[in-house]
Amino acid sequence: MSTIAFIGTGIMGKPMAVNLQKAGHQLVFSEHYSPVPNDLIAAGGIAFPTPKVATEQADYIILMLPNTPQVEAVLFGKDGVEEALTAGKVVIDMSSISPIETKQFAARVKESGAEYVDAPVSGGEVGAINAALTIMVGGEESSFEKAKPLFEVMGKNITLVGESGAGQICKVANQIIVALNIEAVSEALVFASKAGADPARVREALMGGFANSKILDVHGERMIKGTFDPGFKIALHQKDLNLAISGAKTLGVSLPNTVMAQGLFDQCVAMGGEGWDHSAMIRAIEQLADHEIRK
C-alpha cells in the first residue's frame, strides 16, 4: 500500500479520498487550503500544515482542486509541493484545469525528477462515492501504469488519452457534451410539460428509446423533482466551458452551442444559482418559457 498526499477534499475529493482509505492506503493531507474533514482523520488520515510537508511523507500526490490558479499555487507556491519533490514521486492532478498550463506544470514537475499525470474525472459526486468515475489521463505510459492501481480504486472507465495535457483536453470535450445534453433534456421536458404532458412520464418513456442518456436518467430526475443540491456546481461547469470557449478561439474553432449553453448558465447565476447543480440549467429554460415543469 502507498502513502498518498491528497489535497482538495471538497464535494468530489472527499469521497475519492475515502475510497483510497478503504483500499488500505495511508492518506496525508494539507490543511493550508481548507480544514480536513474529521471522518478522514478518524479513518487514519494525518493532517499537515502545508503541501510541502504532506508531500515529504508521500509516494503519490493527488490534487483535486477547483481551478488552474489553485493547482499552480499548491504545486509551486510557498511551501508548495515542488519544494518536496524528489525522483520517484508521482504528482496526479485530478482537477479540471487548463490543458495549456497543464503541459507547463508537467514540464516543471519533471525537472525535479518526479513524474506527472493529469487525470481529470467525470461522474459527479455519485460517481466519486461509488468509485465509478471516468478518468481521462494524460502523461507518459510508465507514469500511467504506476498511477493506475490508484485510479482503479476511484473509477471504472480509465483511459490513457495521450501525452501531458491530453487528459484535460478530453475533460473539456466531456464538459461540452454534458452541457449540451443538459440543455437538450431541459428543452425537451419544458416543451413536453407546457404542451400538457406529464414530464415524469415523458422522461420514463424516453428512457426506453434512442434518446436515453445518463443525463436524462440522473439529471432528468433532478429536474422533475427540483433537487438542485450540487453534485457539480454551475460555477464549476462555467469554468470548464470557459476553457472550451477560450481554447476554441485560440484554435479557430466555432462552438456555437457551447456558447449558448454558457449563456444559459449565466442566466442561472443571475437568478442566484451559481451554487446550484448544473442540472438546474432547466430553470433558465423555464424562465424563457414562463413555465415551471414542477407546478
CSV table of C-alpha atoms in Angstrom, one decimal:
chain,number,residue,atom,x,y,z
A,1,MET,CA,0.0,0.0,0.0
A,2,SER,CA,1.1,3.5,-0.7
A,3,THR,CA,1.3,6.8,1.2
A,4,ILE,CA,-0.7,9.4,-0.7
A,5,ALA,CA,-0.8,13.2,-0.1
A,6,PHE,CA,-4.4,14.1,-1.0
A,7,ILE,CA,-5.0,17.9,-1.5
A,8,GLY,CA,-8.6,19.0,-2.1
A,9,THR,CA,-11.3,17.3,-0.1
A,10,GLY,CA,-14.4,19.0,-1.4
A,11,ILE,CA,-17.6,17.5,-2.9
A,12,MET,CA,-15.6,15.3,-5.2
A,13,GLY,CA,-12.3,14.9,-3.4
A,14,LYS,CA,-13.6,13.7,-0.1
A,15,PRO,CA,-15.3,10.5,-1.4
A,16,MET,CA,-12.3,9.8,-3.6
A,17,ALA,CA,-10.1,10.0,-0.5
A,18,VAL,CA,-12.5,7.8,1.4
A,19,ASN,CA,-12.3,5.1,-1.2
A,20,LEU,CA,-8.5,5.2,-1.2
A,21,GLN,CA,-8.5,4.8,2.6
A,22,LYS,CA,-10.9,1.9,2.3
A,23,ALA,CA,-8.5,0.2,-0.1
A,24,GLY,CA,-5.8,0.4,2.6
A,25,HIS,CA,-3.7,3.3,1.5
A,26,GLN,CA,-2.3,5.8,4.1
A,27,LEU,CA,-3.5,9.3,3.3
A,28,VAL,CA,-2.0,12.5,4.5
A,29,PHE,CA,-3.5,15.9,3.9
A,30,SER,CA,-2.6,19.6,3.8
A,31,GLU,CA,-4.6,22.0,6.0
A,32,HIS,CA,-3.4,25.1,4.3
A,33,TYR,CA,-6.2,25.1,1.7
A,34,SER,CA,-9.2,24.0,3.9
A,35,PRO,CA,-9.8,22.1,7.1
A,36,VAL,CA,-9.6,18.3,6.6
A,37,PRO,CA,-12.9,16.6,7.3
A,38,ASN,CA,-13.0,14.9,10.6
A,39,ASP,CA,-14.0,11.5,9.3
A,40,LEU,CA,-10.9,11.3,7.1
A,41,ILE,CA,-8.8,11.9,10.1
A,42,ALA,CA,-10.8,9.4,12.1
A,43,ALA,CA,-10.2,6.8,9.4
A,44,GLY,CA,-6.4,7.2,9.9
A,45,GLY,CA,-5.6,10.2,7.8
A,46,ILE,CA,-2.9,12.6,9.1
A,47,ALA,CA,-3.1,16.4,8.6
A,48,PHE,CA,0.0,18.5,7.9
A,49,PRO,CA,0.2,22.3,7.7
A,50,THR,CA,1.4,22.7,4.1
A,51,PRO,CA,1.5,20.8,0.8
A,52,LYS,CA,5.3,20.7,1.2
A,53,VAL,CA,5.2,18.8,4.4
A,54,ALA,CA,2.5,16.5,3.2
A,55,THR,CA,4.5,15.8,0.0
A,56,GLU,CA,7.6,14.9,2.1
A,57,GLN,CA,5.6,11.9,3.6
A,58,ALA,CA,4.1,10.7,0.3
A,59,ASP,CA,4.8,8.4,-2.7
A,60,TYR,CA,1.9,10.0,-4.7
A,61,ILE,CA,0.5,13.5,-4.6
A,62,ILE,CA,-3.1,13.8,-5.7
A,63,LEU,CA,-4.7,17.2,-6.4
A,64,MET,CA,-8.5,17.7,-6.6
A,65,LEU,CA,-8.8,21.5,-6.7
A,66,PRO,CA,-11.3,23.9,-8.3
A,67,ASN,CA,-9.3,25.7,-11.0
A,68,THR,CA,-5.9,26.4,-12.6
A,69,PRO,CA,-4.7,29.1,-10.1
A,70,GLN,CA,-5.3,26.8,-7.1
A,71,VAL,CA,-3.4,24.0,-8.7
A,72,GLU,CA,-0.5,26.3,-9.6
A,73,ALA,CA,-0.4,27.7,-6.0
A,74,VAL,CA,-0.4,24.3,-4.4
A,75,LEU,CA,2.3,23.0,-6.7
A,76,PHE,CA,4.6,26.0,-7.0
A,77,GLY,CA,3.7,28.5,-4.3
A,78,LYS,CA,5.5,29.0,-1.0
A,79,ASP,CA,5.7,25.7,1.0
A,80,GLY,CA,4.2,24.0,-2.1
A,81,VAL,CA,4.5,20.5,-3.5
A,82,GLU,CA,7.5,21.3,-5.7
A,83,GLU,CA,9.7,22.1,-2.7
A,84,ALA,CA,9.5,18.5,-1.6
A,85,LEU,CA,9.6,16.6,-4.9
A,86,THR,CA,12.2,14.0,-5.5
A,87,ALA,CA,12.8,11.3,-8.0
A,88,GLY,CA,10.2,8.5,-7.8
A,89,LYS,CA,7.3,10.6,-6.5
A,90,VAL,CA,4.3,10.9,-8.8
A,91,VAL,CA,2.1,14.0,-9.0
A,92,ILE,CA,-1.5,13.2,-10.1
A,93,ASP,CA,-3.7,16.2,-10.9
A,94,MET,CA,-7.3,15.1,-11.0
A,95,SER,CA,-8.6,18.7,-11.1
A,96,SER,CA,-10.2,20.1,-14.3
A,97,ILE,CA,-7.9,22.9,-15.4
A,98,SER,CA,-6.3,24.5,-18.5
A,99,PRO,CA,-4.7,22.0,-20.9
A,100,ILE,CA,-2.1,24.5,-21.9
A,101,GLU,CA,-1.0,25.3,-18.4
A,102,THR,CA,-1.1,21.6,-17.5
A,103,LYS,CA,1.7,21.0,-20.1
A,104,GLN,CA,3.7,23.7,-18.4
A,105,PHE,CA,3.1,22.2,-14.9
A,106,ALA,CA,4.1,18.8,-16.1
A,107,ALA,CA,7.4,20.0,-17.6
A,108,ARG,CA,8.3,21.9,-14.4
A,109,VAL,CA,7.5,18.9,-12.2
A,110,LYS,CA,9.6,16.6,-14.4
A,111,GLU,CA,12.6,18.9,-13.9
A,112,SER,CA,12.6,17.8,-10.3
A,113,GLY,CA,12.9,14.1,-11.3
A,114,ALA,CA,9.3,13.4,-10.2
A,115,GLU,CA,6.6,12.3,-12.6
A,116,TYR,CA,3.3,14.0,-13.6
A,117,VAL,CA,0.0,12.8,-14.9
A,118,ASP,CA,-3.2,14.9,-15.5
A,119,ALA,CA,-6.2,12.8,-14.7
A,120,PRO,CA,-9.5,14.8,-14.6
A,121,VAL,CA,-12.7,12.9,-13.9
A,122,SER,CA,-16.3,12.7,-14.9
A,123,GLY,CA,-19.2,11.1,-13.0
A,124,GLY,CA,-20.0,13.8,-10.4
A,125,GLU,CA,-20.4,13.2,-6.7
A,126,VAL,CA,-22.4,10.0,-7.2
A,127,GLY,CA,-19.5,8.5,-9.3
A,128,ALA,CA,-17.0,9.6,-6.7
A,129,ILE,CA,-18.9,8.0,-3.9
A,130,ASN,CA,-19.5,4.7,-5.8
A,131,ALA,CA,-15.9,4.6,-7.1
A,132,ALA,CA,-17.3,4.7,-10.6
A,133,LEU,CA,-15.6,7.7,-12.1
A,134,THR,CA,-14.5,8.0,-15.6
A,135,ILE,CA,-10.8,9.0,-15.5
A,136,MET,CA,-9.1,10.7,-18.5
A,137,VAL,CA,-5.4,10.5,-18.3
A,138,GLY,CA,-2.5,12.5,-19.9
A,139,GLY,CA,1.1,11.6,-19.4
A,140,GLU,CA,3.8,9.0,-20.1
A,141,GLU,CA,2.7,5.4,-20.2
A,142,SER,CA,5.1,4.4,-17.5
A,143,SER,CA,3.7,7.0,-15.1
A,144,PHE,CA,0.1,6.0,-16.1
A,145,GLU,CA,0.9,2.4,-15.1
A,146,LYS,CA,2.3,3.5,-11.7
A,147,ALA,CA,-0.9,5.5,-11.0
A,148,LYS,CA,-3.4,3.0,-12.5
A,149,PRO,CA,-3.9,0.9,-9.3
A,150,LEU,CA,-5.0,4.1,-7.5
A,151,PHE,CA,-7.3,5.0,-10.4
A,152,GLU,CA,-8.9,1.6,-10.2
A,153,VAL,CA,-9.9,2.3,-6.6
A,154,MET,CA,-11.7,5.5,-7.6
A,155,GLY,CA,-13.1,4.7,-11.1
A,156,LYS,CA,-14.1,2.2,-13.7
A,157,ASN,CA,-13.5,3.7,-17.1
A,158,ILE,CA,-9.8,4.6,-17.1
A,159,THR,CA,-8.2,5.7,-20.3
A,160,LEU,CA,-4.7,6.9,-21.2
A,161,VAL,CA,-5.7,9.5,-23.8
A,162,GLY,CA,-2.2,10.8,-24.7
A,163,GLU,CA,0.7,12.9,-23.6
A,164,SER,CA,0.6,15.6,-20.8
A,165,GLY,CA,-2.5,17.8,-21.3
A,166,ALA,CA,-4.4,15.2,-23.2
A,167,GLY,CA,-6.5,14.2,-20.2
A,168,GLN,CA,-7.5,17.9,-19.7
A,169,ILE,CA,-8.4,18.2,-23.4
A,170,CYS,CA,-10.6,15.2,-23.1
A,171,LYS,CA,-12.3,16.6,-20.0
A,172,VAL,CA,-13.1,19.8,-21.8
A,173,ALA,CA,-14.7,17.8,-24.6
A,174,ASN,CA,-16.6,15.9,-22.0
A,175,GLN,CA,-18.0,19.1,-20.4
A,176,ILE,CA,-19.1,20.3,-23.8
A,177,ILE,CA,-21.1,17.1,-24.4
A,178,VAL,CA,-22.6,17.2,-20.8
A,179,ALA,CA,-23.6,20.8,-21.0
A,180,LEU,CA,-25.4,20.3,-24.4
A,181,ASN,CA,-27.1,17.2,-23.2
A,182,ILE,CA,-28.4,19.0,-20.1
A,183,GLU,CA,-29.7,21.8,-22.4
A,184,ALA,CA,-31.4,19.3,-24.7
A,185,VAL,CA,-33.1,17.4,-21.8
A,186,SER,CA,-34.2,20.8,-20.3
A,187,GLU,CA,-35.7,21.9,-23.6
A,188,ALA,CA,-37.5,18.6,-24.1
A,189,LEU,CA,-39.0,18.4,-20.6
A,190,VAL,CA,-40.1,22.1,-20.7
A,191,PHE,CA,-41.7,21.6,-24.1
A,192,ALA,CA,-43.5,18.4,-23.1
A,193,SER,CA,-44.8,20.0,-19.9
A,194,LYS,CA,-46.0,23.2,-21.4
A,195,ALA,CA,-47.7,21.1,-24.2
A,196,GLY,CA,-49.7,19.4,-21.5
A,197,ALA,CA,-47.9,16.1,-20.9
A,198,ASP,CA,-46.6,14.8,-17.6
A,199,PRO,CA,-42.8,15.4,-17.8
A,200,ALA,CA,-42.1,12.5,-15.4
A,201,ARG,CA,-43.9,10.1,-17.7
A,202,VAL,CA,-42.3,11.6,-20.8
A,203,ARG,CA,-38.9,11.0,-19.2
A,204,GLU,CA,-39.8,7.4,-18.4
A,205,ALA,CA,-40.9,6.8,-22.0
A,206,LEU,CA,-37.8,8.4,-23.5
A,207,MET,CA,-35.5,6.3,-21.3
A,208,GLY,CA,-36.7,3.2,-23.2
A,209,GLY,CA,-35.6,4.7,-26.6
A,210,PHE,CA,-32.8,6.2,-28.6
A,211,ALA,CA,-33.0,9.4,-26.6
A,212,ASN,CA,-31.9,7.7,-23.4
A,213,SER,CA,-28.7,9.0,-21.7
A,214,LYS,CA,-27.1,9.3,-18.3
A,215,ILE,CA,-28.2,12.9,-18.3
A,216,LEU,CA,-31.8,12.0,-19.0
A,217,ASP,CA,-31.6,9.4,-16.3
A,218,VAL,CA,-29.9,11.2,-13.4
A,219,HIS,CA,-30.4,14.9,-14.2
A,220,GLY,CA,-33.8,14.4,-15.7
A,221,GLU,CA,-34.9,13.1,-12.4
A,222,ARG,CA,-33.3,16.1,-10.6
A,223,MET,CA,-35.1,18.5,-13.0
A,224,ILE,CA,-38.5,16.9,-12.3
A,225,LYS,CA,-38.1,16.7,-8.5
A,226,GLY,CA,-36.4,20.1,-8.3
A,227,THR,CA,-33.5,18.7,-6.3
A,228,PHE,CA,-30.6,21.0,-7.3
A,229,ASP,CA,-28.3,20.5,-4.3
A,230,PRO,CA,-24.9,20.5,-6.0
A,231,GLY,CA,-23.3,17.3,-7.3
A,232,PHE,CA,-21.5,19.5,-9.7
A,233,LYS,CA,-21.9,23.3,-9.3
A,234,ILE,CA,-22.9,25.5,-12.2
A,235,ALA,CA,-19.9,27.7,-11.3
A,236,LEU,CA,-17.5,24.8,-11.9
A,237,HIS,CA,-19.2,23.9,-15.2
A,238,GLN,CA,-18.9,27.5,-16.3
A,239,LYS,CA,-15.2,27.4,-15.6
A,240,ASP,CA,-14.9,24.3,-17.8
A,241,LEU,CA,-16.9,25.9,-20.6
A,242,ASN,CA,-14.7,29.0,-20.4
A,243,LEU,CA,-11.7,26.7,-21.1
A,244,ALA,CA,-13.6,25.3,-24.1
A,245,ILE,CA,-14.5,28.7,-25.5
A,246,SER,CA,-11.1,30.2,-24.9
A,247,GLY,CA,-9.4,27.2,-26.4
A,248,ALA,CA,-11.7,27.2,-29.4
A,249,LYS,CA,-10.8,30.9,-30.0
A,250,THR,CA,-7.1,30.0,-30.0
A,251,LEU,CA,-7.7,27.1,-32.4
A,252,GLY,CA,-10.0,29.0,-34.7
A,253,VAL,CA,-12.9,26.6,-34.0
A,254,SER,CA,-16.6,27.6,-33.7
A,255,LEU,CA,-18.5,26.2,-30.7
A,256,PRO,CA,-21.9,27.9,-31.2
A,257,ASN,CA,-24.0,25.6,-28.9
A,258,THR,CA,-21.3,25.7,-26.2
A,259,VAL,CA,-21.5,29.5,-26.2
A,260,MET,CA,-25.3,29.2,-25.9
A,261,ALA,CA,-25.1,26.8,-23.0
A,262,GLN,CA,-22.7,29.1,-21.2
A,263,GLY,CA,-25.3,31.9,-21.7
A,264,LEU,CA,-27.9,29.7,-20.0
A,265,PHE,CA,-25.6,29.1,-17.1
A,266,ASP,CA,-25.0,32.9,-16.9
A,267,GLN,CA,-28.8,33.3,-16.7
A,268,CYS,CA,-28.9,30.8,-13.8
A,269,VAL,CA,-26.2,32.8,-12.0
A,270,ALA,CA,-28.2,36.0,-12.5
A,271,MET,CA,-31.1,34.1,-10.7
A,272,GLY,CA,-28.8,33.4,-7.8
A,273,GLY,CA,-27.9,29.9,-8.9
A,274,GLU,CA,-24.1,29.9,-9.0
A,275,GLY,CA,-24.0,27.1,-6.4
A,276,TRP,CA,-26.9,25.1,-7.9
A,277,ASP,CA,-26.2,21.7,-9.5
A,278,HIS,CA,-25.7,22.1,-13.3
A,279,SER,CA,-28.9,20.2,-14.0
A,280,ALA,CA,-30.6,23.5,-12.8
A,281,MET,CA,-29.9,24.9,-16.3
A,282,ILE,CA,-33.6,23.9,-16.8
A,283,ARG,CA,-34.5,26.9,-14.6
A,284,ALA,CA,-33.2,29.2,-17.3
A,285,ILE,CA,-35.2,27.4,-20.0
A,286,GLU,CA,-38.3,27.5,-17.7
A,287,GLN,CA,-37.8,31.3,-17.3
A,288,LEU,CA,-37.6,31.8,-21.0
A,289,ALA,CA,-40.8,29.7,-21.4
A,290,ASP,CA,-42.6,31.3,-18.5
A,291,HIS,CA,-43.4,27.8,-17.4
A,292,GLU,CA,-42.1,25.6,-14.5
A,293,ILE,CA,-42.4,21.9,-15.0
A,294,ARG,CA,-42.8,21.1,-11.3
A,295,LYS,CA,-46.1,23.1,-10.9
